[in-house]
Coordinates of C-alpha atoms and ligand atoms in Angstrom, one line a residue:
Chain A
X614 CA 0.0 0.0 0.0
X615 CA 1.4 3.4 -1.0
X616 CA -0.1 6.8 -0.5
X617 CA -2.5 7.9 -3.2
X618 CA -2.8 4.5 -4.8
X619 CA -6.3 4.8 -6.1
X620 CA -6.1 1.7 -8.3
X621 CA -8.1 -1.3 -7.4
X622 CA -11.7 -1.6 -6.4
X623 CA -13.4 0.6 -3.8
X624 CA -13.6 -2.4 -1.5
X625 CA -9.9 -3.0 -1.8
X626 CA -9.2 0.6 -1.1
X627 CA -11.4 0.6 2.0
X628 CA -10.0 -2.6 3.4
X629 CA -6.4 -1.5 3.0
X630 CA -7.2 1.8 4.7
X631 CA -8.9 -0.1 7.5
X632 CA -5.7 -2.1 8.0
X633 CA -3.6 1.0 8.0
X634 CA -6.0 2.6 10.6
X635 CA -5.5 -0.4 12.8
X636 CA -1.7 -0.1 12.5
X637 CA -1.9 3.6 13.3
X638 CA -3.9 2.7 16.5
X639 CA -1.3 0.1 17.4
X640 CA 1.5 2.8 16.9
X641 CA -0.4 5.2 19.1
X642 CA -0.6 2.8 21.9
X643 CA 3.0 1.8 21.6
X644 CA 4.1 5.5 21.8
X645 CA 1.7 6.5 24.6
X646 CA 2.3 3.5 26.8
X647 CA 5.9 4.6 27.3
X648 CA 5.2 7.7 29.4
X649 CA 1.5 8.6 28.8
X650 CA 0.1 10.8 26.1
X651 CA -3.0 11.8 24.1
X652 CA -3.8 8.2 23.3
X653 CA -7.6 8.5 23.2
X654 CA -7.5 11.1 20.5
X655 CA -4.8 9.3 18.5
X656 CA -6.8 6.1 18.5
X657 CA -10.1 7.8 17.6
X658 CA -8.6 9.8 14.7
X659 CA -6.8 6.8 13.1
X660 CA -9.5 6.3 10.4
X661 CA -9.3 10.0 9.4
X662 CA -5.4 9.8 9.5
X663 CA -5.4 6.7 7.3
X664 CA -7.7 8.3 4.7
X665 CA -5.9 11.6 4.8
X666 CA -2.3 10.5 4.6
X667 CA -2.7 7.3 2.5
X668 CA -5.5 8.4 0.1
X669 CA -6.4 12.0 0.0
X670 CA -3.1 13.9 0.2
X671 CA -1.4 13.6 -3.1
X672 CA 2.2 12.4 -3.4
X673 CA 4.9 14.9 -4.4
X674 CA 7.1 12.1 -5.9
X675 CA 9.9 13.0 -3.4
X676 CA 8.5 10.9 -0.6
X677 CA 6.4 13.7 0.9
X678 CA 3.0 15.2 0.1
X679 CA 2.0 17.6 -2.6
X680 CA -1.0 18.9 -0.7
X681 CA -0.6 20.6 2.6
X682 CA -1.8 19.5 6.0
X683 CA -2.0 21.9 8.9
X684 CA -2.5 20.5 12.4
X685 CA -4.1 23.1 14.6
X686 CA -4.9 20.9 17.6
X687 CA -1.3 20.4 18.7
X688 CA -1.9 17.4 21.0
X689 CA -3.5 15.5 18.0
X690 CA 0.1 15.2 16.8
X691 CA -0.1 11.7 18.2
X692 CA -2.4 10.9 15.3
X693 CA 0.2 12.2 12.9
X694 CA 2.9 10.2 14.6
X695 CA 0.9 7.0 14.3
X696 CA 0.4 7.6 10.6
X697 CA 3.9 9.0 9.8
X698 CA 5.4 5.8 11.3
X699 CA 3.5 3.8 8.7
X700 CA 4.5 6.3 6.0
X701 CA 8.2 5.7 7.0
X702 CA 9.1 9.3 7.8
X703 CA 9.5 8.5 11.5
X704 CA 10.8 5.3 13.1
X705 CA 9.0 3.8 16.1
X706 CA 12.3 4.1 18.0
X707 CA 12.2 7.9 17.6
X708 CA 8.6 8.1 18.4
X709 CA 8.9 6.1 21.6
X710 CA 10.8 9.2 23.0
X711 CA 7.5 11.1 23.0
X712 CA 7.1 12.8 26.3
X713 CA 10.7 12.1 27.4
X714 CA 13.1 14.8 28.6
X715 CA 15.2 15.9 25.6
X716 CA 13.0 14.3 23.0
X717 CA 12.7 15.7 19.4
X718 CA 9.2 14.4 19.2
X719 CA 7.1 17.0 20.9
X720 CA 3.6 16.2 22.2
X721 CA 2.5 19.5 20.6
X722 CA 5.2 20.2 17.9
X723 CA 6.8 23.4 17.0
X724 CA 6.8 24.7 13.4
X725 CA 9.5 23.0 11.3
X726 CA 9.4 19.5 12.9
X727 CA 8.9 17.0 10.1
X728 CA 5.1 16.9 9.3
X729 CA 4.1 20.0 11.1
X730 CA 3.6 23.3 9.3
X731 CA 2.7 25.4 12.3
X732 CA 3.4 25.6 16.1
X733 CA 0.1 24.4 17.5
X734 CA -0.1 24.0 21.3
X735 CA -1.7 27.3 21.8
X736 CA -5.0 26.2 20.4
X737 CA -7.3 27.8 17.8
X738 CA -4.6 29.3 15.6
X739 CA -4.6 26.7 12.8
X740 CA -7.7 27.6 10.9
X741 CA -6.5 31.1 10.1
X742 CA -3.0 30.0 9.1
X743 CA -4.5 27.3 6.9
X744 CA -6.7 29.9 5.3
X745 CA -3.7 32.1 4.7
X746 CA -1.8 29.2 3.2
X747 CA -4.8 28.4 0.9
X748 CA -5.1 32.0 -0.1
X749 CA -1.4 32.2 -0.9
X750 CA -1.3 28.9 -2.8
X751 CA -4.3 30.0 -5.0
X752 CA -2.6 33.4 -5.6
X753 CA 0.5 31.6 -6.8
X754 CA -1.6 29.6 -9.2
X755 CA -0.8 26.4 -7.4
X756 CA -3.2 23.5 -7.4
X757 CA -2.3 22.5 -3.8
X758 CA -5.1 21.7 -1.5
X759 CA -4.9 22.6 2.2
X760 CA -6.4 20.5 4.9
X761 CA -6.6 21.7 8.5
X762 CA -7.5 19.5 11.5
X763 CA -8.9 21.1 14.6
X764 CA -11.1 20.2 17.5
X765 CA -14.5 21.0 19.1
X766 CA -12.6 22.6 22.0
X767 CA -11.0 25.0 19.5
X768 CA -14.4 26.0 18.2
X769 CA -14.8 27.9 21.5
X770 CA -11.9 30.2 20.4
X771 CA -13.1 33.3 18.5
X772 CA -10.0 33.1 16.2
X773 CA -11.6 30.1 14.5
X774 CA -14.7 32.0 13.5
X775 CA -12.6 34.9 12.2
X776 CA -10.9 32.3 10.0
X777 CA -14.2 30.9 8.8
X778 CA -15.4 34.3 7.8
X779 CA -12.2 35.0 5.9
X780 CA -12.1 31.7 4.2
X781 CA -15.7 32.0 2.9
X782 CA -15.3 35.6 1.9
X783 CA -12.4 34.6 -0.3
X784 CA -14.2 31.5 -1.5
X785 CA -11.2 29.3 -0.6
X786 CA -12.4 26.1 -2.3
X787 CA -8.9 24.7 -1.9
X788 CA -9.4 24.7 1.8
X789 CA -10.8 21.7 3.8
X790 CA -11.4 22.0 7.6
X791 CA -11.6 18.7 9.4
X792 CA -13.1 18.9 12.9
X793 CA -12.6 16.3 15.6
X794 CA -16.0 16.7 17.1
X795 CA -15.6 14.5 20.1
X796 CA -17.6 16.4 22.7
X797 CA -14.6 16.8 24.9
X798 CA -12.3 19.5 26.1
X799 CA -9.7 19.6 28.9
X800 CA -12.3 19.8 31.7
X801 CA -14.9 17.5 30.3
X802 CA -17.7 17.5 27.8
X803 CA -17.9 20.6 25.6
X804 CA -21.7 20.3 25.9
X805 CA -21.2 21.1 29.6
X806 CA -18.4 23.7 29.5
X807 CA -19.6 25.7 26.5
X808 CA -21.8 24.1 23.9
X809 CA -20.5 24.3 20.3
X810 CA -23.4 22.7 18.4
X811 CA -25.0 22.9 15.9
X812 CA -21.6 22.8 14.2
X813 CA -22.6 22.2 10.5
X814 CA -25.3 24.9 10.6
X815 CA -22.9 27.4 12.1
X816 CA -20.3 26.8 9.3
X817 CA -23.1 26.9 6.6
X818 CA -24.2 30.3 8.0
X819 CA -20.5 31.4 7.6
X820 CA -20.6 30.3 3.9
X821 CA -19.1 26.8 4.0
X822 CA -20.2 23.6 2.4
X823 CA -20.5 21.4 5.5
X824 CA -20.8 17.7 5.9
X825 CA -21.3 15.8 9.2
X826 CA -20.1 12.2 9.3
X827 CA -19.1 9.4 11.6
X828 CA -15.4 10.0 11.9
X829 CA -14.7 6.3 12.3
X830 CA -16.4 5.3 9.0
X831 CA -13.8 5.1 6.3
X832 CA -16.4 5.1 3.5
X833 CA -18.0 8.3 4.8
X834 CA -14.6 10.0 5.2
X835 CA -13.6 9.1 1.6
X836 CA -16.9 10.2 0.2
X837 CA -16.6 13.5 2.0
X838 CA -13.1 14.1 0.6
X839 CA -14.5 13.3 -2.9
X840 CA -17.3 15.7 -2.4
X841 CA -15.0 18.4 -1.2
X842 CA -13.0 18.2 -4.4
X843 CA -16.1 18.8 -6.5
X844 CA -16.9 22.2 -4.8
X845 CA -15.4 25.2 -6.5
X846 CA -16.9 28.3 -4.9
X847 CA -16.6 27.8 -1.2
X848 CA -14.5 26.2 1.5
X849 CA -15.5 22.8 2.9
X850 CA -15.8 21.6 6.5
X851 CA -15.9 18.0 7.5
X852 CA -17.4 17.6 11.0
X853 CA -16.3 14.2 12.2
X854 CA -18.2 12.9 15.2
X855 CA -15.8 10.8 17.2
X856 CA -15.3 9.5 20.7
X857 CA -12.1 8.8 22.6
X858 CA -10.5 5.4 21.9
X859 CA -13.1 4.3 19.3
X860 CA -11.5 1.2 17.6
X861 CA -10.1 -0.2 20.8
X862 CA -13.1 -1.3 22.9
X863 CA -11.3 -2.3 26.1
X864 CA -9.7 1.1 26.4
X865 CA -12.8 3.0 25.4
X866 CA -14.6 1.2 28.3
X867 CA -12.1 2.3 31.0
X868 CA -11.0 5.7 29.7
X869 CA -14.0 7.3 28.0
X870 CA -13.2 10.9 29.0
X871 CA -9.4 10.9 29.4
X872 CA -8.2 14.1 27.6
X873 CA -4.7 12.9 28.7
X874 CA -3.9 9.3 29.4
X875 CA -1.6 7.7 31.9
X876 CA -3.2 4.3 31.9
X877 CA -2.3 1.3 33.9
X878 CA 0.1 -1.2 32.4
X879 CA -2.6 -3.9 32.3
X880 CA -4.9 -1.6 30.3
X881 CA -2.2 -0.8 27.8
X882 CA -1.4 -4.5 27.4
X883 CA -5.1 -5.3 26.9
X884 CA -5.4 -2.6 24.3
X885 CA -2.4 -3.9 22.4
X886 CA -3.7 -7.4 22.5
X887 CA -7.0 -6.3 21.1
X888 CA -5.6 -4.2 18.3
X889 CA -3.0 -6.8 17.3
X890 CA -5.7 -9.4 16.9
X891 CA -7.6 -6.9 14.7
X892 CA -4.5 -6.3 12.6
X893 CA -4.1 -10.0 12.1
X894 CA -7.7 -10.5 11.0
X895 CA -7.6 -7.5 8.7
X896 CA -4.4 -8.7 7.1
X897 CA -5.8 -12.1 6.5
X898 CA -8.9 -10.6 4.9
X899 CA -6.9 -8.8 2.2
Chain B
X432 CA 23.5 33.6 59.4
X433 CA 20.0 32.5 60.3
X434 CA 17.2 32.4 57.8
X435 CA 14.1 34.6 58.3
X436 CA 11.8 33.2 61.0
X437 CA 8.8 33.3 58.6
X438 CA 10.3 30.4 56.8
X439 CA 9.4 26.9 58.0
X440 CA 12.5 24.8 58.7
X441 CA 13.2 22.0 56.3
X442 CA 11.5 19.2 58.4
X443 CA 8.2 21.1 58.9
X444 CA 7.6 21.9 55.3
X445 CA 4.5 20.3 53.8
X446 CA 3.4 19.7 50.2
X447 CA 0.0 20.7 48.9
X448 CA -1.2 18.6 46.0
X449 CA -4.1 20.9 45.1
X450 CA -3.5 24.3 46.7
X451 CA -6.0 26.2 44.6
X452 CA -8.7 23.8 45.4
X453 CA -8.6 25.0 49.0
X454 CA -7.7 28.6 48.3
X455 CA -10.5 29.2 45.8
X456 CA -13.1 27.5 47.9
X457 CA -12.2 29.3 51.1
X458 CA -12.0 32.7 49.5
X459 CA -15.4 32.3 47.9
X460 CA -16.9 30.9 51.1
X461 CA -15.8 34.1 52.9
X462 CA -16.6 36.5 50.1
X463 CA -19.9 35.9 48.3
X464 CA -19.0 38.8 45.8
X465 CA -16.1 36.8 44.3
X466 CA -16.6 34.9 41.1
X467 CA -14.0 32.5 39.8
X468 CA -14.0 32.5 36.0
X469 CA -12.3 29.7 34.1
X470 CA -11.6 28.8 30.4
X471 CA -11.8 25.0 30.2
X472 CA -8.9 24.6 32.7
X473 CA -10.7 24.4 36.1
X474 CA -9.6 20.8 36.3
X475 CA -6.0 21.7 35.7
X476 CA -6.0 24.7 38.0
X477 CA -7.7 22.4 40.5
X478 CA -10.9 24.3 41.3
X479 CA -12.7 21.2 42.3
X480 CA -14.6 22.0 45.6
X481 CA -15.8 25.4 44.4
X482 CA -17.5 23.9 41.4
X483 CA -19.2 21.3 43.5
X484 CA -20.2 23.3 46.5
X485 CA -20.5 26.9 45.4
X486 CA -21.5 26.6 41.7
X487 CA -22.9 30.1 41.6
X488 CA -19.4 31.5 42.2
X489 CA -17.9 29.6 39.3
X490 CA -18.3 30.8 35.7
X491 CA -17.0 28.8 32.8
X492 CA -16.5 30.5 29.5
X493 CA -14.9 27.6 27.5
X494 CA -11.5 27.6 25.9
X495 CA -11.7 31.3 24.9
X496 CA -9.2 33.5 26.7
X497 CA -10.1 36.8 25.1
X498 CA -13.7 36.1 26.2
X499 CA -12.5 35.0 29.6
X500 CA -10.9 38.4 30.3
X501 CA -13.6 40.5 28.7
X502 CA -16.5 38.6 30.4
X503 CA -14.7 38.8 33.7
X504 CA -14.3 42.6 33.2
X505 CA -18.0 42.8 32.5
X506 CA -18.8 40.9 35.7
X507 CA -16.7 43.4 37.6
X508 CA -18.9 46.2 36.1
X509 CA -21.9 44.5 37.5
X510 CA -20.6 44.7 41.0
X511 CA -18.7 41.5 41.5
X512 CA -15.0 40.7 42.0
X513 CA -13.9 38.4 39.1
X514 CA -10.9 36.2 39.3
X515 CA -10.0 35.0 35.8
X516 CA -8.0 31.8 35.8
X517 CA -6.0 30.0 33.1
X518 CA -2.4 29.2 32.3
X519 CA -0.1 32.3 32.4
X520 CA 0.7 32.0 28.7
X521 CA -2.9 32.2 27.6
X522 CA -4.0 34.8 30.1
X523 CA -1.3 37.2 29.0
X524 CA -0.3 36.5 25.4
X525 CA -3.7 35.5 24.2
X526 CA -5.7 38.3 25.8
X527 CA -3.2 41.1 26.5
X528 CA -5.2 43.8 24.8
X529 CA -8.3 42.7 26.6
X530 CA -6.4 42.8 29.9
X531 CA -5.0 46.2 29.2
X532 CA -8.2 47.8 27.8
X533 CA -11.0 46.1 29.7
X534 CA -9.3 45.7 33.0
X535 CA -6.2 48.0 32.9
X536 CA -8.2 51.2 32.3
X537 CA -10.9 50.4 34.9
X538 CA -10.8 51.4 38.6
X539 CA -12.7 48.2 39.5
X540 CA -10.9 45.2 41.0
X541 CA -10.2 42.7 38.2
X542 CA -7.9 39.8 39.1
X543 CA -6.2 37.4 36.7
X544 CA -4.2 34.4 37.8
X545 CA -1.7 32.8 35.5
X546 CA -0.9 29.2 36.4
X547 CA 2.2 27.1 35.3
X548 CA 4.2 30.3 34.7
X549 CA 7.7 30.4 33.3
X550 CA 9.1 26.9 32.9
X551 CA 6.6 25.3 35.3
X552 CA 5.0 23.6 32.3
X553 CA 6.5 20.7 30.4
X554 CA 5.2 21.8 26.9
X555 CA 7.8 24.1 25.5
X556 CA 7.0 27.6 24.1
X557 CA 3.3 27.4 23.7
X558 CA 2.5 26.4 27.3
X559 CA 5.3 28.3 29.0
X560 CA 5.1 32.0 29.9
X561 CA 8.5 33.5 30.1
X562 CA 7.3 37.1 29.5
X563 CA 4.1 37.5 31.5
X564 CA 5.6 39.7 34.3
X565 CA 7.2 42.0 31.9
X566 CA 4.1 42.4 29.8
X567 CA 1.8 43.1 32.7
X568 CA 4.2 45.4 34.5
X569 CA 4.2 47.6 31.4
X570 CA 0.5 48.4 32.0
X571 CA 0.1 51.6 33.9
X572 CA -1.5 51.2 37.3
X573 CA -1.5 47.4 37.2
X574 CA -0.5 45.3 40.2
X575 CA 1.8 42.3 39.6
X576 CA 2.5 39.7 42.2
X577 CA 4.7 36.6 41.9
X578 CA 4.2 34.6 45.1
X579 CA 6.9 32.2 46.2
X580 CA 4.7 29.4 47.7
X581 CA 1.2 28.4 48.7
X582 CA 1.2 30.5 51.9
X583 CA 2.0 33.6 49.9
X584 CA -0.3 32.8 47.0
X585 CA -3.2 32.5 49.4
X586 CA -2.5 35.7 51.3
X587 CA -1.7 37.7 48.1
X588 CA -5.0 36.6 46.6
X589 CA -6.9 37.6 49.7
X590 CA -5.1 41.0 49.5
X591 CA -5.9 41.3 45.7
X592 CA -9.7 41.1 46.2
X593 CA -9.4 44.5 48.1
X594 CA -7.0 46.1 45.6
X595 CA -8.5 48.3 43.0
X596 CA -7.7 47.9 39.3
X597 CA -6.1 45.1 37.4
X598 CA -4.2 42.6 39.6
X599 CA -2.2 40.0 37.8
X600 CA -0.6 37.2 39.8
X601 CA 1.1 33.9 39.1
X602 CA -0.5 30.8 40.6
X603 CA 0.9 27.6 42.0
X604 CA -0.7 24.2 41.4
X605 CA 0.1 20.5 41.7
X606 CA 2.4 19.1 44.3
X607 CA 4.0 22.3 45.6
X608 CA 5.9 23.0 48.8
X609 CA 4.8 25.4 51.6
X610 CA 7.9 27.2 52.7
X611 CA 6.4 30.2 54.6
X612 CA 4.7 29.6 57.9
X613 CA 1.1 30.8 57.6
X614 CA 1.1 31.6 61.3
X615 CA 4.1 33.8 61.1
X616 CA 4.1 35.4 57.7
X617 CA 2.0 38.3 56.6
X618 CA 1.9 39.4 52.9
X619 CA 1.8 43.1 52.3
X620 CA 1.5 44.6 48.9
X621 CA 4.8 46.2 47.8
X622 CA 6.8 44.9 50.7
X623 CA 10.1 43.0 50.2
X624 CA 11.2 40.2 52.5
X625 CA 14.7 39.6 53.6
X626 CA 14.9 35.8 53.9
X627 CA 18.5 35.8 54.7
X628 CA 20.5 38.8 56.1
X629 CA 24.2 39.0 55.4
X630 CA 27.1 40.7 53.5
X631 CA 28.8 39.7 50.4
X632 CA 26.6 39.0 47.4
X633 CA 23.0 40.3 47.4
X634 CA 20.5 38.0 45.8
X635 CA 17.0 39.1 44.8
X636 CA 14.4 36.7 43.7
X637 CA 10.7 36.4 43.1
X638 CA 8.0 33.8 42.8
X639 CA 8.8 30.2 42.3
X640 CA 12.4 31.2 41.8
X641 CA 12.7 32.2 45.4
X642 CA 12.5 28.4 46.1
X643 CA 15.4 27.9 43.7
X644 CA 17.3 30.8 45.4
X645 CA 16.8 29.2 48.8
X646 CA 18.2 25.9 47.4
X647 CA 21.2 27.8 46.0
X648 CA 21.6 29.7 49.2
X649 CA 22.0 26.4 51.1
X650 CA 24.7 25.4 48.7
X651 CA 26.5 28.8 49.1
X652 CA 26.3 28.4 52.9
X653 CA 27.9 25.0 52.6
X654 CA 30.6 26.6 50.5
X655 CA 31.1 29.5 53.0
X656 CA 30.1 32.1 50.5
X657 CA 28.7 35.1 52.2
X658 CA 25.4 36.4 50.8
X659 CA 22.0 37.7 51.6
X660 CA 18.6 37.0 50.0
X661 CA 15.7 39.4 49.4
X662 CA 12.4 38.0 48.2
X663 CA 10.4 40.5 46.0
X664 CA 6.8 39.2 45.6
X665 CA 5.3 42.4 44.4
X666 CA 6.8 43.3 41.0
X667 CA 4.4 46.3 40.7
X668 CA 4.0 48.7 42.5
X669 CA 7.5 47.9 43.4
X670 CA 9.1 49.2 46.6
X671 CA 12.0 51.1 45.0
X672 CA 13.5 52.3 48.3
X673 CA 13.8 48.8 49.8
X674 CA 15.3 47.4 46.6
X675 CA 17.7 50.2 46.2
X676 CA 18.8 50.0 49.9
X677 CA 19.4 46.3 49.5
X678 CA 21.3 46.6 46.3
X679 CA 23.5 49.5 47.4
X680 CA 24.4 47.5 50.6
X681 CA 26.2 44.9 48.4
X682 CA 29.1 45.1 45.9
X683 CA 27.6 42.4 43.7
X684 CA 23.9 41.8 43.0
X685 CA 22.3 38.7 41.5
X686 CA 18.7 38.3 40.4
X687 CA 17.0 35.0 40.0
X688 CA 13.6 34.6 38.4
X689 CA 11.4 32.0 36.7
X690 CA 11.0 34.5 33.8
X691 CA 13.0 35.9 31.0
X692 CA 15.9 38.0 32.2
X693 CA 14.6 40.5 29.6
X694 CA 11.8 42.6 31.2
X695 CA 11.4 40.6 34.4
X696 CA 12.8 41.1 37.9
X697 CA 16.4 41.5 36.7
X698 CA 15.4 44.3 34.4
X699 CA 13.3 45.9 37.1
X700 CA 16.2 45.9 39.6
X701 CA 18.6 47.2 36.9
X702 CA 16.2 50.0 36.1
X703 CA 16.0 51.0 39.8
X704 CA 19.7 50.9 40.4
X705 CA 20.6 52.7 37.2
X706 CA 18.1 55.5 37.9
X707 CA 20.2 56.2 41.0
X708 CA 23.6 55.6 39.3
X709 CA 27.0 54.3 40.5
X710 CA 25.4 51.1 41.8
X711 CA 26.7 47.6 42.0
X712 CA 27.0 45.2 39.0
X713 CA 23.9 43.2 38.5
X714 CA 23.9 39.6 37.2
X715 CA 20.6 38.4 35.9
X716 CA 19.8 34.7 36.1
X717 CA 16.6 33.3 34.8
X718 CA 15.2 32.2 31.4
X719 CA 17.4 33.5 28.7
X720 CA 16.0 35.3 25.6
X721 CA 15.8 32.1 23.6
X722 CA 13.2 29.3 23.6
X723 CA 13.4 27.2 26.7
X724 CA 13.2 23.4 26.3
X725 CA 10.3 21.3 27.4
X726 CA 10.2 18.4 29.8
X727 CA 10.2 17.9 33.5
X728 CA 11.0 20.9 35.7
X729 CA 14.3 19.4 37.0
X730 CA 15.4 18.7 33.4
X731 CA 14.5 22.2 32.2
X732 CA 16.2 23.8 35.2
X733 CA 19.4 21.9 34.5
X734 CA 19.4 22.8 30.8
X735 CA 19.0 26.5 31.7
X736 CA 21.6 26.3 34.6
X737 CA 18.9 27.1 37.1
X738 CA 19.3 24.0 39.3
X739 CA 20.7 24.6 42.8
X740 CA 24.3 23.6 41.9
X741 CA 24.6 25.6 38.7
X742 CA 22.9 28.6 40.3
X743 CA 25.4 28.5 43.2
X744 CA 28.3 28.2 40.7
X745 CA 27.1 31.2 38.7
X746 CA 26.7 33.2 41.9
X747 CA 30.2 32.4 43.1
X748 CA 31.5 33.3 39.6
X749 CA 30.3 36.9 40.0
X750 CA 33.0 37.5 42.6
Ligands
TPP1202 C1 -5.3 28.8 23.7 C2 -5.3 27.6 24.6 N1 -6.1 27.6 25.7 C3 -6.1 26.6 26.6 C4 -5.3 25.5 26.3 C5 -5.3 24.3 27.3 N2 -6.0 23.2 26.7 C6 -5.2 22.2 26.2 S1 -6.2 21.0 25.5 C7 -7.6 21.9 25.9 C8 -9.0 21.3 25.5 C9 -9.2 21.5 24.1 O1 -10.3 20.8 23.6 P1 -10.1 19.7 22.5 O2 -8.9 20.1 21.7 O3 -11.4 19.4 21.9 O4 -9.6 18.5 23.4 P2 -9.6 16.9 23.1 O5 -11.0 16.5 22.6 O6 -8.6 16.7 22.0 O7 -9.3 16.2 24.3 C10 -7.3 23.0 26.6 C11 -8.3 24.0 27.2 C12 -4.5 25.5 25.2 N3 -3.7 24.4 24.9 N4 -4.5 26.5 24.3
MG1203 MG1 -12.5 17.7 21.8

């Protein structure tokens, strides 16, 4: 399986991406079980990561991506790490230093680290930068598309809505926002702290084409990306409903609301066993 | 030379694992006009009891720091005393204009607490606040406090609620030591505290870094290096006379802060001394004007030469 390999039937394409998503989940656990981390988000976002990195972003023929990905929600870097390990741009050995003193693999990376276009731990600053990149790429006459991942928590920041107004005013149809809509912030459910819904309607009112999907359904994710490419007069927002740890049931059961995870050894081991069994069965199916 | 009697001796020091839980709850129990405002970090600033037992005195604005500061300022204009809480980096950098405009130009009491200041946060750059004291002390009329421990944090906050205008203070959270004896110590706005009297090198420190200065002081004592230590919790309005008197009583002055040496305590002391002229040389120790690393606090301190041994070495080197 290579990035952007659209050959083969839709079923093949989906099954390969499901296997990649399972491997991303395994990588996320492997990394986070060393010293803790944002495992729940990494696991939940594995399907989006598989579709994005291994299907949607086009290859630049130099081992990297032609299209641009902007991670706004810094701590979701764990999703990128899980995927970039499969891509071959990071080794698991490097990634296992995540959260260690002196590591080069930041939990929320700084601009310039491989795979990260912006410094993103101060949340809510990605959507505007992605819009600026999309504006600049279009001005240059480039065909690059710009994808920006951010979270429901970030929707509480005014900066995000300033970005939305700008992107639609400039009809940035080369811009796709992907929202991890997991009803969770640092303190608990965003429904309780400060409700963000209805998300699609808000973006539609701002002039976006909006699509709400199950963020763990590969077919829905791929269809949405296909749809986004057909729209030429407005930006696109993909609202992905997710929940922490979807895809690893035993961890989802014990850590349903853990924004940051320092799990017990036994829980990590159980999670690894579950995901390894899944990888075996998905591999056999291909 | 003996240490100031307000300090607990090493064996009677305790550790609080959620200091702001108690401080916020007790203050709000005593003062029904106080409203604690948070921006999706109440769990991480440890405001647990208040939310459960006095929910009307807690206001949550979501992860939205500009809104946090502006809503809090609005609450003050309706007759309450707001205490806006978040990490120091977001309070100051994300909402500086709101703080300056909505709170800085108002005579009403508006308190902002910045937690995990300086390098007290493992996530480098974005979660660290190395410039908050400098930013806020530049606001005319603002009050800026950097408490050294939980005792002082508690007392300073209780003073802040009766202080007009914008009060910015740094907070302590997590497993943090209590060094000042609450029965002996009294915080007074603007006062400096001589924690160790002596000759030789004059050390000034503030906030969390006063803990580091005390650690370094113990090393210096061991090495027979004469020195004295002045703790400066109030950065603004600063007591220029007490600072000048202390500095001019020493040939060499060293400042230690959990903040950039640009615009922080070191700069402040240099301004005071240079306004008078012909003063001692001032060596500023703290976070340099480059990006600090991330990681555990002991690791970061070591990298920045702010651990007890390297601080003591650098202090000896000024001689
Ligand atoms: C500007 C800013 N304010 C506050 C924080 C502290 N913080 C870190 S994560 C977080 C919650 C964000 O919600 P979300 O990204 O949806 O969290 P997740 O669902 O990924 O757990 C907060 C408030 C921050 N990193 N940046
Ligand atoms: Mg969330």
